[in-house]
XYZ file of C-alpha atoms in Angstrom:
249
model
C 46.114 -45.516 38.955
C 49.605 -45.067 37.466
C 49.668 -44.590 33.701
C 50.655 -47.522 31.673
C 54.097 -47.570 30.045
C 52.698 -47.297 26.491
C 50.561 -44.211 27.400
C 53.538 -42.511 28.989
C 55.576 -43.204 25.897
C 52.892 -41.706 23.634
C 52.781 -38.568 25.669
C 56.540 -38.228 25.603
C 56.655 -38.697 21.793
C 53.806 -36.134 21.243
C 55.490 -33.307 23.145
C 58.201 -32.674 20.521
C 55.534 -32.850 17.773
C 53.463 -30.142 19.509
C 56.531 -27.889 19.889
C 57.352 -28.409 16.236
C 53.811 -27.515 15.184
C 53.914 -24.297 17.239
C 57.213 -23.359 15.567
C 55.725 -23.979 12.141
C 52.621 -21.838 12.953
C 54.690 -19.007 14.388
C 56.964 -19.115 11.365
C 53.994 -18.980 8.996
C 52.457 -16.060 10.909
C 55.781 -14.149 10.854
C 56.090 -14.636 7.135
C 52.527 -13.344 6.584
C 53.234 -10.252 8.679
C 56.432 -9.655 6.774
C 54.579 -9.923 3.432
C 51.964 -7.478 4.664
C 54.473 -5.004 5.942
C 56.828 -5.291 2.940
C 55.062 -2.688 0.723
C 55.165 -0.150 3.567
C 58.860 -0.801 4.343
C 59.724 -0.642 0.646
C 57.982 2.725 0.333
C 59.907 4.250 3.229
C 62.827 5.629 1.210
C 63.922 7.764 4.170
C 64.332 4.774 6.394
C 61.118 5.240 8.239
C 62.169 8.597 9.776
C 58.718 10.030 9.004
C 56.707 6.956 9.898
C 53.344 6.481 8.163
C 53.773 9.783 6.272
C 56.221 7.859 4.055
C 53.918 4.891 3.516
C 51.664 4.140 0.544
C 48.538 4.948 2.557
C 48.635 8.772 1.888
C 49.387 8.018 -1.702
C 46.112 6.006 -1.949
C 44.117 8.646 -0.045
C 45.187 11.362 -2.557
C 43.383 9.941 -5.666
C 40.295 9.112 -3.563
C 40.097 12.676 -2.326
C 40.669 14.074 -5.769
C 37.900 11.989 -7.226
C 35.655 13.303 -4.447
C 36.760 16.837 -5.285
C 36.013 16.254 -8.991
C 32.440 15.090 -8.231
C 31.912 17.933 -5.750
C 33.081 20.411 -8.433
C 30.114 19.324 -10.600
C 27.736 19.769 -7.652
C 29.196 23.207 -6.810
C 28.912 24.210 -10.449
C 25.216 23.377 -10.503
C 24.691 25.328 -7.315
C 26.574 28.244 -8.749
C 24.554 28.158 -11.958
C 21.295 28.053 -9.934
C 22.405 31.049 -7.817
C 23.234 32.952 -10.985
C 19.756 32.135 -12.424
C 18.075 33.308 -9.263
C 19.874 36.691 -9.567
C 19.129 37.135 -13.259
C 15.741 35.555 -13.771
C 13.905 38.382 -12.065
C 15.317 40.861 -14.654
C 14.246 38.507 -17.478
C 10.721 38.338 -16.156
C 10.524 42.116 -15.771
C 11.694 42.647 -19.343
C 9.089 40.181 -20.666
C 6.283 41.810 -18.637
C 7.114 45.109 -20.277
C 5.915 43.576 -23.551
C 2.441 42.802 -22.231
C -0.282 44.826 -23.954
C -1.808 48.123 -22.712
C -5.559 47.896 -22.058
C -8.158 50.477 -23.068
C -8.355 51.907 -19.571
C -4.602 52.821 -19.660
C -3.462 49.924 -17.450
C -1.065 47.185 -18.487
C -2.342 43.636 -18.681
C -1.106 41.394 -15.880
C 0.243 37.853 -16.049
C -1.232 35.357 -16.091
C -3.281 36.599 -19.022
C -5.838 33.836 -18.604
C -7.032 35.504 -15.419
C -7.091 38.891 -17.129
C -9.138 37.587 -20.078
C -11.579 35.880 -17.654
C -11.991 39.218 -15.825
C -12.580 41.037 -19.152
C -15.166 38.459 -20.130
C -17.083 39.092 -16.933
C -16.958 42.815 -17.563
C -18.181 42.308 -21.097
C -21.301 40.496 -19.912
C -22.640 43.598 -18.156
C -21.415 46.207 -20.655
C -23.507 47.951 -23.342
C -20.574 48.844 -25.594
C -18.166 45.919 -25.748
C -15.905 47.133 -28.531
C -13.120 48.291 -26.192
C -13.343 45.120 -24.136
C -13.247 42.964 -27.259
C -10.143 44.785 -28.385
C -8.500 44.243 -24.971
C -9.347 40.532 -25.128
C -7.873 40.292 -28.605
C -4.623 41.982 -27.450
C -4.362 39.579 -24.504
C -4.898 36.523 -26.729
C -2.212 37.749 -29.083
C 0.230 37.949 -26.184
C -0.411 34.455 -24.863
C 2.900 33.109 -26.112
C 4.737 35.868 -24.292
C 2.694 35.127 -21.215
C 3.630 31.434 -21.354
C 7.330 32.405 -21.222
C 6.668 34.606 -18.208
C 4.858 31.823 -16.410
C 7.594 29.326 -17.243
C 10.297 31.597 -15.790
C 8.134 32.344 -12.788
C 7.775 28.625 -12.117
C 11.541 28.138 -12.485
C 12.222 30.903 -10.013
C 9.724 29.467 -7.563
C 11.421 26.056 -7.737
C 14.949 27.476 -7.302
C 13.939 29.525 -4.309
C 11.682 26.940 -2.556
C 14.237 26.786 0.316
C 14.962 30.493 0.117
C 17.182 32.330 -2.374
C 20.058 32.608 0.145
C 20.000 28.810 0.750
C 21.362 28.155 -2.727
C 24.098 30.785 -2.280
C 25.087 29.384 1.121
C 25.277 25.819 -0.211
C 27.441 26.966 -3.117
C 29.825 28.811 -0.839
C 30.049 25.906 1.671
C 30.686 23.404 -1.116
C 33.290 25.566 -2.748
C 35.052 26.053 0.618
C 35.252 22.262 0.952
C 36.781 22.006 -2.532
C 39.358 24.724 -1.743
C 40.350 23.288 1.640
C 40.572 19.621 0.754
C 41.825 20.134 -2.776
C 44.741 22.332 -1.798
C 45.629 20.255 1.286
C 45.775 16.935 -0.500
C 47.436 18.404 -3.582
C 50.370 19.685 -1.490
C 50.241 16.566 0.729
C 50.672 14.290 -2.338
C 53.871 16.162 -3.280
C 55.125 15.818 0.300
C 54.393 12.080 0.279
C 56.101 11.511 -3.073
C 59.207 13.455 -1.966
C 59.342 11.614 1.398
C 59.233 8.276 -0.350
C 61.395 8.904 -3.356
C 63.549 11.868 -2.334
C 62.363 13.879 -5.332
C 59.327 14.910 -7.393
C 58.638 13.641 -10.898
C 57.928 16.559 -13.359
C 55.311 15.615 -15.869
C 51.723 16.129 -16.974
C 50.248 14.875 -13.620
C 52.405 17.210 -11.527
C 51.913 20.195 -13.801
C 48.106 19.640 -13.959
C 47.932 19.337 -10.181
C 49.912 22.513 -9.657
C 47.720 24.384 -12.145
C 44.566 23.151 -10.468
C 45.823 24.298 -7.057
C 46.604 27.708 -8.450
C 43.233 27.992 -10.148
C 41.368 27.097 -6.920
C 43.199 29.933 -5.185
C 42.512 32.436 -8.002
C 38.864 31.384 -8.173
C 38.432 32.071 -4.456
C 40.270 35.434 -4.856
C 37.552 36.546 -7.370
C 34.755 36.328 -4.766
C 35.131 39.794 -3.184
C 34.886 41.401 -6.696
C 31.982 39.158 -7.512
C 30.042 40.379 -4.472
C 30.527 43.898 -5.703
C 28.844 42.951 -8.949
C 31.916 42.799 -11.182
C 31.007 40.728 -14.248
C 34.673 40.159 -15.213
C 35.217 38.472 -11.869
C 32.220 36.180 -12.333
C 33.414 35.199 -15.820
C 36.933 34.536 -14.596
C 35.600 32.589 -11.567
C 33.481 30.344 -13.813
C 36.308 29.906 -16.378
C 38.870 28.923 -13.677
C 36.585 26.327 -12.143
C 35.708 24.905 -15.540
C 39.390 24.568 -16.153
C 39.904 22.643 -12.919
C 37.227 20.197 -13.987
C 38.659 19.822 -17.506
C 42.310 19.327 -16.505
C 41.978 15.854 -14.919
């Protein structure tokens, strides 16, 4: 059936309205895209010659990475302290053991002293003259406080080396390498981004602190060869430099 005249008229009148609605929607979408892209275009001081490198995105990545570096510095410091404890705690235990009493048979009492005392008590039960054994037991009981320190340090060493002594060292070195690589890269990258957007850098506390931190990361890494040779000055400088990079922000 042919459409009625009123239906045809309605269709004819609706067509311009649909076209107008499309134009309004397209215009709104265009405005939204322009608003979204405005910050990026405003940031491109070089006219967009370097593309996204001039945008605000790298400028936002920089603080995120630096916060990550700051947190990782704490973790690396804990690992470094644990590795130092592993290296030195053995010497501390040996020095404490040197203070354990000499027994009447010429041998030195062994830690833990509770086991030594128990062994002496058993020997005492079958001995006729117990004076020497009683003296040994008294010496061991007098050294119980010293023995407690030895057991405490022994437990600490066992806990630190539960995954192997070298595991702590390897984690410290891997974490420190991450800090060096990402820290230096994004420190220099931030300067590049600022210059590409503004055509210059802005001298001030932030720039100076960042430059100092970058230099201290490099100097800290340079201390490692001397540290592996046992140089205490290098260890002290290494610790001081890394403490400085944590304090500067």
